[in-house]
């Protein structure tokens, strides 16, 4: 199978821009796509800002930053994504949205193009079934923030062939990442463990066991977590936390994965965390303040 030289990234948000960032630094040519040129440009601006921060910290040098930024090209249409060797979808955590993207991409794909999803919870087998190449479809779950986090979960669907798996592992490792194999079960490994913990912390708040500050302080100082679970939920995005809990609840049919009603209420209110300015903390001032 041909060597991966060009990578298409669909979605220029937090995850997509982070993936494009590390892929470009890894020496690959990147095509970045989103629903509008404004979103693509905003994603590239975030990449430039984050790379400049890495330069300031001595992680990369200025020459590496300039070379990487030159490798990233905006792709306003899916045609440019279809011409790449590997296309990675990094859209919102919604199965129908992801399937729709792959269906729209299909007419433009080269026969040899590999497909990957950055989904953090949705079945790779089901997503692959929406394409014409389930054997060349795989899950590449990068962790957030992508430039800082070392792990990439590799998830094979039922039809994923061995060459696709091997190329995916080689690709992820070429970016300086460490890979972990996960079976195609709801939420895989990291979020199967992590997101129910966040949901339980929200139940602890909902039931009045502790305040936002008390819960996060207890877990940081009592369990040596670098970030409290409610703060982490805000960082991930409470809509994403709810989506993952719904996948777990529906996929495993176990009441222990029932999303907390308070989580549902926050998402319905549009309080999605840091990205909207309010979640379990209010981020609109100089210092985050608990909202409960």
PDB file of C-alpha atoms in Angstrom:
ATOM      1  CA  UNK A   1       0.000   0.000   0.000  1.00  0.00           C
ATOM      2  CA  UNK A   2       1.206   3.509  -0.829  1.00  0.00           C
ATOM      3  CA  UNK A   3       2.969   5.708   1.706  1.00  0.00           C
ATOM      4  CA  UNK A   4       0.954   8.418   3.472  1.00  0.00           C
ATOM      5  CA  UNK A   5       2.168  11.836   2.326  1.00  0.00           C
ATOM      6  CA  UNK A   6      -0.969  13.995   2.374  1.00  0.00           C
ATOM      7  CA  UNK A   7      -3.589  14.123   5.108  1.00  0.00           C
ATOM      8  CA  UNK A   8      -7.043  15.666   4.951  1.00  0.00           C
ATOM      9  CA  UNK A   9      -8.660  16.850   8.179  1.00  0.00           C
ATOM     10  CA  UNK A  10     -12.407  17.469   8.217  1.00  0.00           C
ATOM     11  CA  UNK A  11     -13.317  19.865  10.999  1.00  0.00           C
ATOM     12  CA  UNK A  12     -11.255  22.910  11.998  1.00  0.00           C
ATOM     13  CA  UNK A  13     -12.468  23.137  15.592  1.00  0.00           C
ATOM     14  CA  UNK A  14     -10.595  22.260  18.760  1.00  0.00           C
ATOM     15  CA  UNK A  15      -9.810  18.675  17.780  1.00  0.00           C
ATOM     16  CA  UNK A  16      -9.417  19.149  14.022  1.00  0.00           C
ATOM     17  CA  UNK A  17      -7.066  22.104  14.362  1.00  0.00           C
ATOM     18  CA  UNK A  18      -5.043  20.181  16.945  1.00  0.00           C
ATOM     19  CA  UNK A  19      -4.747  17.174  14.634  1.00  0.00           C
ATOM     20  CA  UNK A  20      -3.746  19.395  11.687  1.00  0.00           C
ATOM     21  CA  UNK A  21      -1.163  21.033  13.983  1.00  0.00           C
ATOM     22  CA  UNK A  22       0.651  17.812  14.916  1.00  0.00           C
ATOM     23  CA  UNK A  23       0.313  16.266  11.453  1.00  0.00           C
ATOM     24  CA  UNK A  24       1.924  19.324   9.819  1.00  0.00           C
ATOM     25  CA  UNK A  25       4.737  19.312  12.397  1.00  0.00           C
ATOM     26  CA  UNK A  26       5.157  15.621  11.571  1.00  0.00           C
ATOM     27  CA  UNK A  27       6.117  16.567   8.021  1.00  0.00           C
ATOM     28  CA  UNK A  28       2.866  15.771   6.211  1.00  0.00           C
ATOM     29  CA  UNK A  29       1.019  18.052   3.809  1.00  0.00           C
ATOM     30  CA  UNK A  30      -2.356  18.914   5.340  1.00  0.00           C
ATOM     31  CA  UNK A  31      -5.662  19.950   3.784  1.00  0.00           C
ATOM     32  CA  UNK A  32      -8.013  21.460   6.388  1.00  0.00           C
ATOM     33  CA  UNK A  33     -11.762  21.552   5.692  1.00  0.00           C
ATOM     34  CA  UNK A  34     -14.816  22.932   7.473  1.00  0.00           C
ATOM     35  CA  UNK A  35     -18.276  24.197   6.521  1.00  0.00           C
ATOM     36  CA  UNK A  36     -17.008  27.718   5.801  1.00  0.00           C
ATOM     37  CA  UNK A  37     -13.784  29.500   4.938  1.00  0.00           C
ATOM     38  CA  UNK A  38     -14.203  31.580   8.109  1.00  0.00           C
ATOM     39  CA  UNK A  39     -14.037  28.460  10.263  1.00  0.00           C
ATOM     40  CA  UNK A  40     -11.020  27.152   8.372  1.00  0.00           C
ATOM     41  CA  UNK A  41      -9.209  30.477   8.779  1.00  0.00           C
ATOM     42  CA  UNK A  42     -10.094  30.542  12.488  1.00  0.00           C
ATOM     43  CA  UNK A  43      -8.679  27.030  12.878  1.00  0.00           C
ATOM     44  CA  UNK A  44      -5.434  27.978  11.124  1.00  0.00           C
ATOM     45  CA  UNK A  45      -5.159  31.071  13.343  1.00  0.00           C
ATOM     46  CA  UNK A  46      -5.452  28.845  16.423  1.00  0.00           C
ATOM     47  CA  UNK A  47      -2.760  26.540  15.035  1.00  0.00           C
ATOM     48  CA  UNK A  48      -0.421  29.484  14.457  1.00  0.00           C
ATOM     49  CA  UNK A  49      -1.056  30.798  17.972  1.00  0.00           C
ATOM     50  CA  UNK A  50      -0.409  27.398  19.565  1.00  0.00           C
ATOM     51  CA  UNK A  51       2.738  26.814  17.524  1.00  0.00           C
ATOM     52  CA  UNK A  52       4.023  30.252  18.531  1.00  0.00           C
ATOM     53  CA  UNK A  53       3.468  29.227  22.146  1.00  0.00           C
ATOM     54  CA  UNK A  54       5.542  26.082  21.513  1.00  0.00           C
ATOM     55  CA  UNK A  55       8.310  28.226  20.026  1.00  0.00           C
ATOM     56  CA  UNK A  56       8.221  30.445  23.117  1.00  0.00           C
ATOM     57  CA  UNK A  57       8.624  27.397  25.340  1.00  0.00           C
ATOM     58  CA  UNK A  58      11.474  25.977  23.282  1.00  0.00           C
ATOM     59  CA  UNK A  59       9.488  22.898  22.206  1.00  0.00           C
ATOM     60  CA  UNK A  60       9.968  23.691  18.503  1.00  0.00           C
ATOM     61  CA  UNK A  61      12.009  26.354  16.731  1.00  0.00           C
ATOM     62  CA  UNK A  62      10.802  29.146  14.488  1.00  0.00           C
ATOM     63  CA  UNK A  63      11.935  27.369  11.315  1.00  0.00           C
ATOM     64  CA  UNK A  64       9.893  24.262  12.197  1.00  0.00           C
ATOM     65  CA  UNK A  65       6.839  26.435  12.855  1.00  0.00           C
ATOM     66  CA  UNK A  66       7.123  28.231   9.507  1.00  0.00           C
ATOM     67  CA  UNK A  67       7.645  24.986   7.618  1.00  0.00           C
ATOM     68  CA  UNK A  68       4.647  23.342   9.314  1.00  0.00           C
ATOM     69  CA  UNK A  69       2.344  26.299   8.682  1.00  0.00           C
ATOM     70  CA  UNK A  70       3.358  26.262   5.015  1.00  0.00           C
ATOM     71  CA  UNK A  71       2.213  22.627   4.806  1.00  0.00           C
ATOM     72  CA  UNK A  72      -1.352  23.473   5.903  1.00  0.00           C
ATOM     73  CA  UNK A  73      -3.665  24.469   3.081  1.00  0.00           C
ATOM     74  CA  UNK A  74      -7.363  25.413   3.382  1.00  0.00           C
ATOM     75  CA  UNK A  75      -9.753  23.055   1.590  1.00  0.00           C
ATOM     76  CA  UNK A  76     -13.106  24.736   1.047  1.00  0.00           C
ATOM     77  CA  UNK A  77     -14.464  21.743  -0.874  1.00  0.00           C
ATOM     78  CA  UNK A  78     -14.307  18.029  -0.135  1.00  0.00           C
ATOM     79  CA  UNK A  79     -12.610  17.376  -3.475  1.00  0.00           C
ATOM     80  CA  UNK A  80      -9.236  18.334  -1.970  1.00  0.00           C
ATOM     81  CA  UNK A  81      -9.823  16.004   0.982  1.00  0.00           C
ATOM     82  CA  UNK A  82     -10.690  13.114  -1.315  1.00  0.00           C
ATOM     83  CA  UNK A  83      -7.346  13.507  -3.109  1.00  0.00           C
ATOM     84  CA  UNK A  84      -5.329  12.908   0.083  1.00  0.00           C
ATOM     85  CA  UNK A  85      -3.788   9.607   1.206  1.00  0.00           C
ATOM     86  CA  UNK A  86      -5.513   9.685   4.611  1.00  0.00           C
ATOM     87  CA  UNK A  87      -8.712  11.561   5.488  1.00  0.00           C
ATOM     88  CA  UNK A  88      -9.437  12.107   9.190  1.00  0.00           C
ATOM     89  CA  UNK A  89     -12.918  13.215  10.255  1.00  0.00           C
ATOM     90  CA  UNK A  90     -12.934  15.383  13.398  1.00  0.00           C
ATOM     91  CA  UNK A  91     -16.485  16.723  13.454  1.00  0.00           C
ATOM     92  CA  UNK A  92     -18.920  16.985  16.357  1.00  0.00           C
ATOM     93  CA  UNK A  93     -19.616  13.800  18.355  1.00  0.00           C
ATOM     94  CA  UNK A  94     -22.822  12.906  16.506  1.00  0.00           C
ATOM     95  CA  UNK A  95     -23.144   9.667  14.541  1.00  0.00           C
ATOM     96  CA  UNK A  96     -25.447  10.982  11.823  1.00  0.00           C
ATOM     97  CA  UNK A  97     -23.281  14.065  11.244  1.00  0.00           C
ATOM     98  CA  UNK A  98     -20.206  11.876  10.862  1.00  0.00           C
ATOM     99  CA  UNK A  99     -21.919   9.419   8.521  1.00  0.00           C
ATOM    100  CA  UNK A 100     -23.214  12.299   6.403  1.00  0.00           C
ATOM    101  CA  UNK A 101     -19.664  13.656   6.061  1.00  0.00           C
ATOM    102  CA  UNK A 102     -18.326  10.306   4.896  1.00  0.00           C
ATOM    103  CA  UNK A 103     -21.183   9.888   2.406  1.00  0.00           C
ATOM    104  CA  UNK A 104     -20.523  13.373   1.007  1.00  0.00           C
ATOM    105  CA  UNK A 105     -16.796  12.663   0.775  1.00  0.00           C
ATOM    106  CA  UNK A 106     -17.143   9.306  -0.971  1.00  0.00           C
ATOM    107  CA  UNK A 107     -17.539  10.529  -4.610  1.00  0.00           C
ATOM    108  CA  UNK A 108     -14.193  12.363  -4.382  1.00  0.00           C
ATOM    109  CA  UNK A 109     -12.077   9.640  -2.792  1.00  0.00           C
ATOM    110  CA  UNK A 110      -9.105   8.047  -4.488  1.00  0.00           C
ATOM    111  CA  UNK A 111      -9.423   4.235  -4.482  1.00  0.00           C
ATOM    112  CA  UNK A 112      -6.447   3.910  -2.129  1.00  0.00           C
ATOM    113  CA  UNK A 113      -7.404   6.666   0.379  1.00  0.00           C
ATOM    114  CA  UNK A 114      -7.630   5.533   3.988  1.00  0.00           C
ATOM    115  CA  UNK A 115     -10.466   6.873   6.152  1.00  0.00           C
ATOM    116  CA  UNK A 116     -10.302   7.553   9.883  1.00  0.00           C
ATOM    117  CA  UNK A 117     -12.616   9.016  12.488  1.00  0.00           C
ATOM    118  CA  UNK A 118     -11.489  10.872  15.591  1.00  0.00           C
ATOM    119  CA  UNK A 119     -14.696   9.833  17.358  1.00  0.00           C
ATOM    120  CA  UNK A 120     -14.308   9.471  21.106  1.00  0.00           C
ATOM    121  CA  UNK A 121     -17.171   7.008  21.599  1.00  0.00           C
ATOM    122  CA  UNK A 122     -19.104   6.011  18.441  1.00  0.00           C
ATOM    123  CA  UNK A 123     -18.835   2.562  16.832  1.00  0.00           C
ATOM    124  CA  UNK A 124     -16.155   2.430  14.132  1.00  0.00           C
ATOM    125  CA  UNK A 125     -17.993  -0.501  12.546  1.00  0.00           C
ATOM    126  CA  UNK A 126     -21.166   1.563  12.139  1.00  0.00           C
ATOM    127  CA  UNK A 127     -19.327   4.601  10.793  1.00  0.00           C
ATOM    128  CA  UNK A 128     -17.397   2.415   8.339  1.00  0.00           C
ATOM    129  CA  UNK A 129     -20.672   0.950   7.045  1.00  0.00           C
ATOM    130  CA  UNK A 130     -21.553   4.395   5.627  1.00  0.00           C
ATOM    131  CA  UNK A 131     -18.529   4.205   3.281  1.00  0.00           C
ATOM    132  CA  UNK A 132     -17.448   2.125   0.289  1.00  0.00           C
ATOM    133  CA  UNK A 133     -14.269   0.950   2.062  1.00  0.00           C
ATOM    134  CA  UNK A 134     -14.934  -0.461   5.558  1.00  0.00           C
ATOM    135  CA  UNK A 135     -11.740  -2.497   5.276  1.00  0.00           C
ATOM    136  CA  UNK A 136      -9.760   0.761   4.961  1.00  0.00           C
ATOM    137  CA  UNK A 137     -11.567   2.555   7.799  1.00  0.00           C
ATOM    138  CA  UNK A 138     -10.190   2.941  11.334  1.00  0.00           C
ATOM    139  CA  UNK A 139     -10.600   4.938  14.524  1.00  0.00           C
ATOM    140  CA  UNK A 140      -7.790   7.365  15.392  1.00  0.00           C
ATOM    141  CA  UNK A 141      -8.837   8.898  18.702  1.00  0.00           C
ATOM    142  CA  UNK A 142      -6.455  11.744  19.509  1.00  0.00           C
ATOM    143  CA  UNK A 143      -6.609  13.187  23.019  1.00  0.00           C
ATOM    144  CA  UNK A 144      -7.329  16.846  23.776  1.00  0.00           C
ATOM    145  CA  UNK A 145      -5.275  19.060  23.602  1.00  0.00           C
ATOM    146  CA  UNK A 146      -3.716  17.169  20.698  1.00  0.00           C
ATOM    147  CA  UNK A 147      -0.307  18.925  20.651  1.00  0.00           C
ATOM    148  CA  UNK A 148       0.260  18.105  24.343  1.00  0.00           C
ATOM    149  CA  UNK A 149      -1.326  14.685  24.846  1.00  0.00           C
ATOM    150  CA  UNK A 150       0.793  11.671  23.891  1.00  0.00           C
ATOM    151  CA  UNK A 151      -1.889   9.013  23.438  1.00  0.00           C
ATOM    152  CA  UNK A 152      -3.792   7.970  20.322  1.00  0.00           C
ATOM    153  CA  UNK A 153      -6.347   5.198  20.730  1.00  0.00           C
ATOM    154  CA  UNK A 154      -6.439   2.902  17.683  1.00  0.00           C
ATOM    155  CA  UNK A 155      -9.847   1.277  17.148  1.00  0.00           C
ATOM    156  CA  UNK A 156     -10.499  -1.340  14.476  1.00  0.00           C
ATOM    157  CA  UNK A 157     -13.976  -1.947  13.116  1.00  0.00           C
ATOM    158  CA  UNK A 158     -15.070  -5.484  12.355  1.00  0.00           C
ATOM    159  CA  UNK A 159     -13.980  -5.094   8.706  1.00  0.00           C
ATOM    160  CA  UNK A 160     -10.736  -3.117   9.207  1.00  0.00           C
ATOM    161  CA  UNK A 161      -7.915  -5.011   7.499  1.00  0.00           C
ATOM    162  CA  UNK A 162      -4.411  -5.578   8.841  1.00  0.00           C
ATOM    163  CA  UNK A 163      -2.579  -3.241   6.399  1.00  0.00           C
ATOM    164  CA  UNK A 164      -4.883  -0.353   7.398  1.00  0.00           C
ATOM    165  CA  UNK A 165      -4.248  -1.004  11.082  1.00  0.00           C
ATOM    166  CA  UNK A 166      -0.487  -1.194  10.567  1.00  0.00           C
ATOM    167  CA  UNK A 167      -0.399   2.026   8.548  1.00  0.00           C
ATOM    168  CA  UNK A 168      -2.519   3.801  11.162  1.00  0.00           C
ATOM    169  CA  UNK A 169      -0.161   2.773  13.971  1.00  0.00           C
ATOM    170  CA  UNK A 170       2.903   3.790  11.966  1.00  0.00           C
ATOM    171  CA  UNK A 171       1.309   7.132  11.110  1.00  0.00           C
ATOM    172  CA  UNK A 172       0.365   7.935  14.722  1.00  0.00           C
ATOM    173  CA  UNK A 173       3.800   6.959  15.992  1.00  0.00           C
ATOM    174  CA  UNK A 174       5.463   9.129  13.321  1.00  0.00           C
ATOM    175  CA  UNK A 175       3.791  12.100  15.038  1.00  0.00           C
ATOM    176  CA  UNK A 176       5.541  11.247  18.293  1.00  0.00           C
ATOM    177  CA  UNK A 177       2.418   9.652  19.751  1.00  0.00           C
ATOM    178  CA  UNK A 178       2.057   6.467  21.771  1.00  0.00           C
ATOM    179  CA  UNK A 179      -0.716   4.168  20.572  1.00  0.00           C
ATOM    180  CA  UNK A 180      -3.110   2.021  22.557  1.00  0.00           C
ATOM    181  CA  UNK A 181      -5.376  -0.581  20.968  1.00  0.00           C
ATOM    182  CA  UNK A 182      -9.041  -0.476  21.963  1.00  0.00           C
ATOM    183  CA  UNK A 183     -11.829  -2.811  20.923  1.00  0.00           C
ATOM    184  CA  UNK A 184     -14.866  -1.350  19.185  1.00  0.00           C
ATOM    185  CA  UNK A 185     -17.073  -1.013  22.278  1.00  0.00           C
ATOM    186  CA  UNK A 186     -18.903   2.191  23.271  1.00  0.00           C
ATOM    187  CA  UNK A 187     -16.431   4.948  24.330  1.00  0.00           C
ATOM    188  CA  UNK A 188     -13.424   2.599  23.906  1.00  0.00           C
ATOM    189  CA  UNK A 189     -10.950   2.749  26.853  1.00  0.00           C
ATOM    190  CA  UNK A 190     -10.234   6.325  27.938  1.00  0.00           C
ATOM    191  CA  UNK A 191     -13.771   7.690  27.828  1.00  0.00           C
ATOM    192  CA  UNK A 192     -15.312   4.438  29.102  1.00  0.00           C
ATOM    193  CA  UNK A 193     -13.449   5.146  32.346  1.00  0.00           C
ATOM    194  CA  UNK A 194     -13.145   8.939  32.335  1.00  0.00           C
ATOM    195  CA  UNK A 195     -16.559  10.253  31.289  1.00  0.00           C
ATOM    196  CA  UNK A 196     -18.630   8.188  33.769  1.00  0.00           C
ATOM    197  CA  UNK A 197     -16.355   9.623  36.485  1.00  0.00           C
ATOM    198  CA  UNK A 198     -17.233  13.137  35.307  1.00  0.00           C
ATOM    199  CA  UNK A 199     -20.921  12.174  35.204  1.00  0.00           C
ATOM    200  CA  UNK A 200     -20.663  10.823  38.775  1.00  0.00           C
ATOM    201  CA  UNK A 201     -19.062  14.089  39.888  1.00  0.00           C
ATOM    202  CA  UNK A 202     -22.043  15.920  38.372  1.00  0.00           C
ATOM    203  CA  UNK A 203     -24.391  13.607  40.300  1.00  0.00           C
ATOM    204  CA  UNK A 204     -22.420  14.451  43.445  1.00  0.00           C
ATOM    205  CA  UNK A 205     -23.089  18.139  42.754  1.00  0.00           C
ATOM    206  CA  UNK A 206     -26.734  17.459  41.780  1.00  0.00           C
ATOM    207  CA  UNK A 207     -27.391  15.576  45.028  1.00  0.00           C
ATOM    208  CA  UNK A 208     -25.799  18.292  47.160  1.00  0.00           C
ATOM    209  CA  UNK A 209     -22.913  16.195  48.415  1.00  0.00           C
ATOM    210  CA  UNK A 210     -20.525  19.044  47.633  1.00  0.00           C
ATOM    211  CA  UNK A 211     -20.170  22.312  45.765  1.00  0.00           C
ATOM    212  CA  UNK A 212     -18.301  22.688  42.464  1.00  0.00           C
ATOM    213  CA  UNK A 213     -15.237  23.970  44.291  1.00  0.00           C
ATOM    214  CA  UNK A 214     -15.411  21.273  46.984  1.00  0.00           C
ATOM    215  CA  UNK A 215     -15.720  18.422  44.448  1.00  0.00           C
ATOM    216  CA  UNK A 216     -12.879  19.624  42.250  1.00  0.00           C
ATOM    217  CA  UNK A 217     -10.628  20.430  45.207  1.00  0.00           C
ATOM    218  CA  UNK A 218     -11.311  17.008  46.747  1.00  0.00           C
ATOM    219  CA  UNK A 219     -10.351  15.161  43.561  1.00  0.00           C
ATOM    220  CA  UNK A 220      -7.274  17.300  42.896  1.00  0.00           C
ATOM    221  CA  UNK A 221      -5.888  16.997  46.406  1.00  0.00           C
ATOM    222  CA  UNK A 222      -7.409  13.672  47.450  1.00  0.00           C
ATOM    223  CA  UNK A 223      -6.835  11.693  44.230  1.00  0.00           C
ATOM    224  CA  UNK A 224      -3.910  13.726  42.839  1.00  0.00           C
ATOM    225  CA  UNK A 225      -5.814  14.636  39.676  1.00  0.00           C
ATOM    226  CA  UNK A 226      -4.273  17.613  37.830  1.00  0.00           C
ATOM    227  CA  UNK A 227      -7.738  18.974  37.084  1.00  0.00           C
ATOM    228  CA  UNK A 228     -11.038  18.490  38.916  1.00  0.00           C
ATOM    229  CA  UNK A 229     -13.723  16.442  37.118  1.00  0.00           C
ATOM    230  CA  UNK A 230     -16.137  19.370  36.737  1.00  0.00           C
ATOM    231  CA  UNK A 231     -13.398  21.631  35.393  1.00  0.00           C
ATOM    232  CA  UNK A 232     -12.384  18.802  33.049  1.00  0.00           C
ATOM    233  CA  UNK A 233     -15.980  18.423  31.865  1.00  0.00           C
ATOM    234  CA  UNK A 234     -16.016  22.121  31.023  1.00  0.00           C
ATOM    235  CA  UNK A 235     -12.735  21.753  29.155  1.00  0.00           C
ATOM    236  CA  UNK A 236     -13.991  18.777  27.107  1.00  0.00           C
ATOM    237  CA  UNK A 237     -17.360  20.423  26.439  1.00  0.00           C
ATOM    238  CA  UNK A 238     -20.478  19.381  28.322  1.00  0.00           C
ATOM    239  CA  UNK A 239     -22.281  18.615  25.052  1.00  0.00           C
ATOM    240  CA  UNK A 240     -19.548  16.106  24.229  1.00  0.00           C
ATOM    241  CA  UNK A 241     -19.729  14.627  27.741  1.00  0.00           C
ATOM    242  CA  UNK A 242     -23.498  14.195  27.317  1.00  0.00           C
ATOM    243  CA  UNK A 243     -23.085  12.638  23.852  1.00  0.00           C
ATOM    244  CA  UNK A 244     -20.600  10.094  25.201  1.00  0.00           C
ATOM    245  CA  UNK A 245     -22.830   9.238  28.169  1.00  0.00           C
ATOM    246  CA  UNK A 246     -25.749   8.719  25.781  1.00  0.00           C
ATOM    247  CA  UNK A 247     -23.617   6.389  23.643  1.00  0.00           C
ATOM    248  CA  UNK A 248     -22.657   4.413  26.754  1.00  0.00           C
ATOM    249  CA  UNK A 249     -26.215   4.318  28.104  1.00  0.00           C
ATOM    250  CA  UNK A 250     -27.739   3.226  24.807  1.00  0.00           C
ATOM    251  CA  UNK A 251     -24.915   0.941  23.711  1.00  0.00           C
ATOM    252  CA  UNK A 252     -24.453  -0.957  26.974  1.00  0.00           C
ATOM    253  CA  UNK A 253     -28.059  -0.774  28.238  1.00  0.00           C
ATOM    254  CA  UNK A 254     -26.916  -0.280  31.826  1.00  0.00           C
ATOM    255  CA  UNK A 255     -28.556   2.273  34.133  1.00  0.00           C
ATOM    256  CA  UNK A 256     -25.192   3.131  35.720  1.00  0.00           C
ATOM    257  CA  UNK A 257     -24.446   5.125  32.550  1.00  0.00           C
ATOM    258  CA  UNK A 258     -27.588   7.294  32.784  1.00  0.00           C
ATOM    259  CA  UNK A 259     -26.588  10.920  32.164  1.00  0.00           C
ATOM    260  CA  UNK A 260     -27.110  13.125  35.204  1.00  0.00           C
ATOM    261  CA  UNK A 261     -30.206  15.376  34.799  1.00  0.00           C
ATOM    262  CA  UNK A 262     -28.077  18.379  35.787  1.00  0.00           C
ATOM    263  CA  UNK A 263     -25.718  17.656  32.878  1.00  0.00           C
ATOM    264  CA  UNK A 264     -28.714  17.560  30.538  1.00  0.00           C
ATOM    265  CA  UNK A 265     -29.985  20.858  31.955  1.00  0.00           C
ATOM    266  CA  UNK A 266     -26.641  22.611  31.448  1.00  0.00           C
ATOM    267  CA  UNK A 267     -26.476  21.439  27.827  1.00  0.00           C
ATOM    268  CA  UNK A 268     -30.071  22.532  27.207  1.00  0.00           C
ATOM    269  CA  UNK A 269     -29.179  25.955  28.616  1.00  0.00           C
ATOM    270  CA  UNK A 270     -26.230  26.220  26.226  1.00  0.00           C
ATOM    271  CA  UNK A 271     -23.800  26.209  29.149  1.00  0.00           C
ATOM    272  CA  UNK A 272     -21.333  23.888  27.449  1.00  0.00           C
ATOM    273  CA  UNK A 273     -18.195  24.850  29.350  1.00  0.00           C
ATOM    274  CA  UNK A 274     -15.158  26.871  28.444  1.00  0.00           C
ATOM    275  CA  UNK A 275     -16.014  27.171  24.738  1.00  0.00           C
ATOM    276  CA  UNK A 276     -19.282  29.013  25.478  1.00  0.00           C
ATOM    277  CA  UNK A 277     -18.037  30.982  28.489  1.00  0.00           C
ATOM    278  CA  UNK A 278     -20.164  29.129  31.062  1.00  0.00           C
ATOM    279  CA  UNK A 279     -20.459  25.605  32.349  1.00  0.00           C
ATOM    280  CA  UNK A 280     -19.771  24.498  35.907  1.00  0.00           C
ATOM    281  CA  UNK A 281     -17.572  27.579  35.963  1.00  0.00           C
ATOM    282  CA  UNK A 282     -18.199  31.045  34.567  1.00  0.00           C
ATOM    283  CA  UNK A 283     -15.208  31.985  32.380  1.00  0.00           C
ATOM    284  CA  UNK A 284     -16.331  35.469  31.359  1.00  0.00           C
ATOM    285  CA  UNK A 285     -14.247  37.283  33.978  1.00  0.00           C
ATOM    286  CA  UNK A 286     -10.544  37.304  34.671  1.00  0.00           C
ATOM    287  CA  UNK A 287     -10.822  34.253  36.944  1.00  0.00           C
ATOM    288  CA  UNK A 288     -13.226  31.286  36.530  1.00  0.00           C
ATOM    289  CA  UNK A 289     -15.994  31.336  39.141  1.00  0.00           C
ATOM    290  CA  UNK A 290     -18.152  28.290  40.074  1.00  0.00           C
ATOM    291  CA  UNK A 291     -21.735  28.613  38.820  1.00  0.00           C
ATOM    292  CA  UNK A 292     -23.133  26.513  41.693  1.00  0.00           C
TER     293      UNK A 292
END
